[in-house]
PDB file of C-alpha atoms in Angstrom:
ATOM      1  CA  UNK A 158      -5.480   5.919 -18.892  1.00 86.00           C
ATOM      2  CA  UNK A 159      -8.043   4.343 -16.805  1.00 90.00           C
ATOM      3  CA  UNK A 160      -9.559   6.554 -13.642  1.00 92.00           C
ATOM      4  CA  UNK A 161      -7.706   4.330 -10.923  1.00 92.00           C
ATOM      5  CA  UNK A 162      -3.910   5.058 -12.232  1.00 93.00           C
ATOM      6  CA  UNK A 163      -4.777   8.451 -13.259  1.00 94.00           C
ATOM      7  CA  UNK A 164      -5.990   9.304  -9.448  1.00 93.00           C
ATOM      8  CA  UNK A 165      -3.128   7.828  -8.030  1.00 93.00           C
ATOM      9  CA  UNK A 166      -0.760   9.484 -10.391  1.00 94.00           C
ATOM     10  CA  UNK A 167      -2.290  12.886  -8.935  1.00 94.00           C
ATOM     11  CA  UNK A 168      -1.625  12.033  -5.663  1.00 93.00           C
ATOM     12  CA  UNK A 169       1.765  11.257  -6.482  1.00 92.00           C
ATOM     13  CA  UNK A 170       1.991  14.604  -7.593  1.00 92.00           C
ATOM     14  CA  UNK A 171      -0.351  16.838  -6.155  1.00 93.00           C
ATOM     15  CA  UNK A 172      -1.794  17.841  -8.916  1.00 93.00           C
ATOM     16  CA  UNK A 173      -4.855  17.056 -11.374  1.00 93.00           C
ATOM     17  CA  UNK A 174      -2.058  17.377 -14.363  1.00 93.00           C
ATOM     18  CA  UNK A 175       0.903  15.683 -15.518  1.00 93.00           C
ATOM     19  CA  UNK A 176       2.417  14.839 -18.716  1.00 93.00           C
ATOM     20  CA  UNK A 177       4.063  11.553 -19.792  1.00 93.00           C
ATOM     21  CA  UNK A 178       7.575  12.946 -19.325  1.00 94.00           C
ATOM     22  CA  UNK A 179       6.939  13.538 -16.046  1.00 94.00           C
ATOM     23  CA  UNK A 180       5.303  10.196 -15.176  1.00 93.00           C
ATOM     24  CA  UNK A 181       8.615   8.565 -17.016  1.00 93.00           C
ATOM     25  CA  UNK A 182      11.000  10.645 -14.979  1.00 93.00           C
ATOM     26  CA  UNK A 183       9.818   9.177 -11.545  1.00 92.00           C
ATOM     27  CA  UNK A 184      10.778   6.016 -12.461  1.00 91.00           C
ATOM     28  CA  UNK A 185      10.341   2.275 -12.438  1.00 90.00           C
ATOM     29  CA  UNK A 186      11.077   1.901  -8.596  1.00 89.00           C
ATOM     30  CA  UNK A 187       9.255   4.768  -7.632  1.00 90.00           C
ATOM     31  CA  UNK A 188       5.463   3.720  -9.661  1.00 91.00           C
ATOM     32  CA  UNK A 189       5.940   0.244  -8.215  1.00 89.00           C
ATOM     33  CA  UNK A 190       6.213   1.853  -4.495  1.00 88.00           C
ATOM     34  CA  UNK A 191       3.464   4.327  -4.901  1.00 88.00           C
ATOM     35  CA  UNK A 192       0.361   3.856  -3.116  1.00 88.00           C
ATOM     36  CA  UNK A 193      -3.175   2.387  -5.131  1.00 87.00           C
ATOM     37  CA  UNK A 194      -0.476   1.098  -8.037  1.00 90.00           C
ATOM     38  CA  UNK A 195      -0.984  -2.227  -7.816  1.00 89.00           C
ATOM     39  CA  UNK A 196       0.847  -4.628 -10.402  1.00 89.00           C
ATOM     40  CA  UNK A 197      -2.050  -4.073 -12.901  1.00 92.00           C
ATOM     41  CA  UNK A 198      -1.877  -0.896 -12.432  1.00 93.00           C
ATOM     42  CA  UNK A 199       1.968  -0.564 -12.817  1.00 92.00           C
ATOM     43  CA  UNK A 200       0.930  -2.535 -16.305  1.00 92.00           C
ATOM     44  CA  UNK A 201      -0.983  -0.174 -17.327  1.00 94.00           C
ATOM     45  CA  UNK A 202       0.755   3.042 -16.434  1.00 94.00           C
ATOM     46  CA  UNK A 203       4.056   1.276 -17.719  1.00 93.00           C
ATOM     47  CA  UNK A 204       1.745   0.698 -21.711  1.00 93.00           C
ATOM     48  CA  UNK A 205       0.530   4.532 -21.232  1.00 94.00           C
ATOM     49  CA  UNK A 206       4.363   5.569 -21.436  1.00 94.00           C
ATOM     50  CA  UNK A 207       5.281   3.226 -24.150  1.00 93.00           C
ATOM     51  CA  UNK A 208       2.325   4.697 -26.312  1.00 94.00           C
ATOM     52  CA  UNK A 209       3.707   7.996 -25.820  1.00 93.00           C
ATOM     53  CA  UNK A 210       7.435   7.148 -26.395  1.00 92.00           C
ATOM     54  CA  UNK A 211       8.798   6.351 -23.176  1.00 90.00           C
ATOM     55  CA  UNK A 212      10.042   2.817 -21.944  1.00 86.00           C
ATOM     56  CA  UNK A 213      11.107   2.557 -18.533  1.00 82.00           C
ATOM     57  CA  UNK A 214      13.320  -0.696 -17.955  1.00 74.00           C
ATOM     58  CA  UNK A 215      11.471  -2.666 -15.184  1.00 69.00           C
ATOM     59  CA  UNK A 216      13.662  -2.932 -12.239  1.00 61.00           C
ATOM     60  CA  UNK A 217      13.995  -6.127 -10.785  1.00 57.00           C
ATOM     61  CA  UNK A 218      11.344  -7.252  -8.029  1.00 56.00           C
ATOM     62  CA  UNK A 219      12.646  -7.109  -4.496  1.00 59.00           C
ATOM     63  CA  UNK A 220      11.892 -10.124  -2.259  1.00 60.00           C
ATOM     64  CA  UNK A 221       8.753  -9.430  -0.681  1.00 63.00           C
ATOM     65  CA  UNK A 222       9.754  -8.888   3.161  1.00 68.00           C
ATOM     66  CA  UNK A 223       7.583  -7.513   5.664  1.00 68.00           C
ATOM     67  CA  UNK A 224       9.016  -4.977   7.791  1.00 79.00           C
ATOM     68  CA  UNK A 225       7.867  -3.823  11.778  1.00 83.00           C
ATOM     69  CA  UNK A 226       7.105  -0.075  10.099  1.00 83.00           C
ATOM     70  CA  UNK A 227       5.144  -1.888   7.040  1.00 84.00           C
ATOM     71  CA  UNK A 228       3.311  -3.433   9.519  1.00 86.00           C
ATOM     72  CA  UNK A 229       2.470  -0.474  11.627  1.00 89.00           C
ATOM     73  CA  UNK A 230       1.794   1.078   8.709  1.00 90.00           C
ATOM     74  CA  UNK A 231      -0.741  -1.536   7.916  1.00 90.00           C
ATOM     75  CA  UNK A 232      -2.771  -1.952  11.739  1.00 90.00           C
ATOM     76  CA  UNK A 233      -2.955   2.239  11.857  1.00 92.00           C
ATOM     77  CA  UNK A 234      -4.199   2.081   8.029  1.00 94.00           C
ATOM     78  CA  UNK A 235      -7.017  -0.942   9.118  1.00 93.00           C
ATOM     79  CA  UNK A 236      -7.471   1.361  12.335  1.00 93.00           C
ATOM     80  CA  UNK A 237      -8.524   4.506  10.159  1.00 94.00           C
ATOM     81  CA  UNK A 238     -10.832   2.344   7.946  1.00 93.00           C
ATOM     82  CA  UNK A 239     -12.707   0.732  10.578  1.00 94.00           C
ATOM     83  CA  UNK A 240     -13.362   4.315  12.529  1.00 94.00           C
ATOM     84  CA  UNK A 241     -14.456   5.294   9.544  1.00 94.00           C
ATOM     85  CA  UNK A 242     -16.911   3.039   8.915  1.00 94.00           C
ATOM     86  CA  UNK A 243     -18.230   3.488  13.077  1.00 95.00           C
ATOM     87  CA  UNK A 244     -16.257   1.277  14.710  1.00 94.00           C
ATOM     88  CA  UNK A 245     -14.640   1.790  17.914  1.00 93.00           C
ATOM     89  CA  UNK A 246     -10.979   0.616  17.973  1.00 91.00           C
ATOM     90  CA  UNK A 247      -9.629   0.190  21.316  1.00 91.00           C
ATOM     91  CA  UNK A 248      -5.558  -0.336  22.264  1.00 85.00           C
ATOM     92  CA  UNK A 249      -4.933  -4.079  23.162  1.00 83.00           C
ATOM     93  CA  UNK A 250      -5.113  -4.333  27.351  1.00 83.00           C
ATOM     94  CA  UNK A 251      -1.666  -6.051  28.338  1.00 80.00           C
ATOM     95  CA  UNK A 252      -1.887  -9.723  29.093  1.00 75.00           C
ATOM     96  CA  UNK A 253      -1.135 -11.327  32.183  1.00 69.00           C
ATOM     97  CA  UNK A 254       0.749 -14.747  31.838  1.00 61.00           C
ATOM     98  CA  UNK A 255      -1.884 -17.108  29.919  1.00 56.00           C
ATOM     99  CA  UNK A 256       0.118 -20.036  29.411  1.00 57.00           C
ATOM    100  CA  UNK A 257      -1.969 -23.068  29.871  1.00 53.00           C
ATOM    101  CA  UNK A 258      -5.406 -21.199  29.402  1.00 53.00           C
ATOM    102  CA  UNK A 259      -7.490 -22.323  27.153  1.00 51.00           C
ATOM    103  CA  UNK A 260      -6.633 -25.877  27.077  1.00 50.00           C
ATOM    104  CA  UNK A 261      -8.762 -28.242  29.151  1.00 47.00           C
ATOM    105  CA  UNK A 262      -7.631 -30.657  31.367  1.00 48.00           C
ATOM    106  CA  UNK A 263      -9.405 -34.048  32.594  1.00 49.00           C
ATOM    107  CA  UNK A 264      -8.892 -36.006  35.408  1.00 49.00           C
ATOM    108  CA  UNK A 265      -7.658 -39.855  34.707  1.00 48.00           C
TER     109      UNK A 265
END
């Protein structure tokens, strides 16, 4: 299994090791939700378990929907990234009324 599943598949559970049962026994659901599984990844994780004699039935696809939490999720992930790399990320100054600004007007 290629070095990108395998690392996520440890994070998943906390551990260097696992065995194919184990992988099989989280389920389809719970792979596709995992975090650095994309749907190549899934692919490949989901050909791993068939080679070793276990076929998990892919669940259907949800609708992709994006939720206020997902989307928190996603800012405070972009957040952590850009500190990392030096940035300074300051918290949005509230906004006074701005309707109108921005557009120009000319006399007739």
């Amino acid at each position: 299994m290629p070095t990108l599943q395998r690392n996520a598949l440890r994070k998943i559970f906390g551990r260097a090791e696992f065995s194919p049962e184990e992988v099989a026994a989280l389920g389809h659901r719970r792979l596709q939700q995992a975090e650095g599984i994309g749907s190549k990844g899934l692919t490949t994780i989901l050909a791993w378990l068939q080679a070793h004699g276990h076929a998990l039935d892919q669940a259907p696809t949800p609708p992709a929907r994006e939720t206020p939490r997902k989307r928190c999720q996603d800012v405070e992930q972009a957040i952590r990234l850009l500190r990392r790399h030096g940035y300074t990320v300051y918290k949005p100054q509230p906004q006074e009324n701005t309707e109108g600004q921005g557009r120009s007007r000319t006399a007739p």
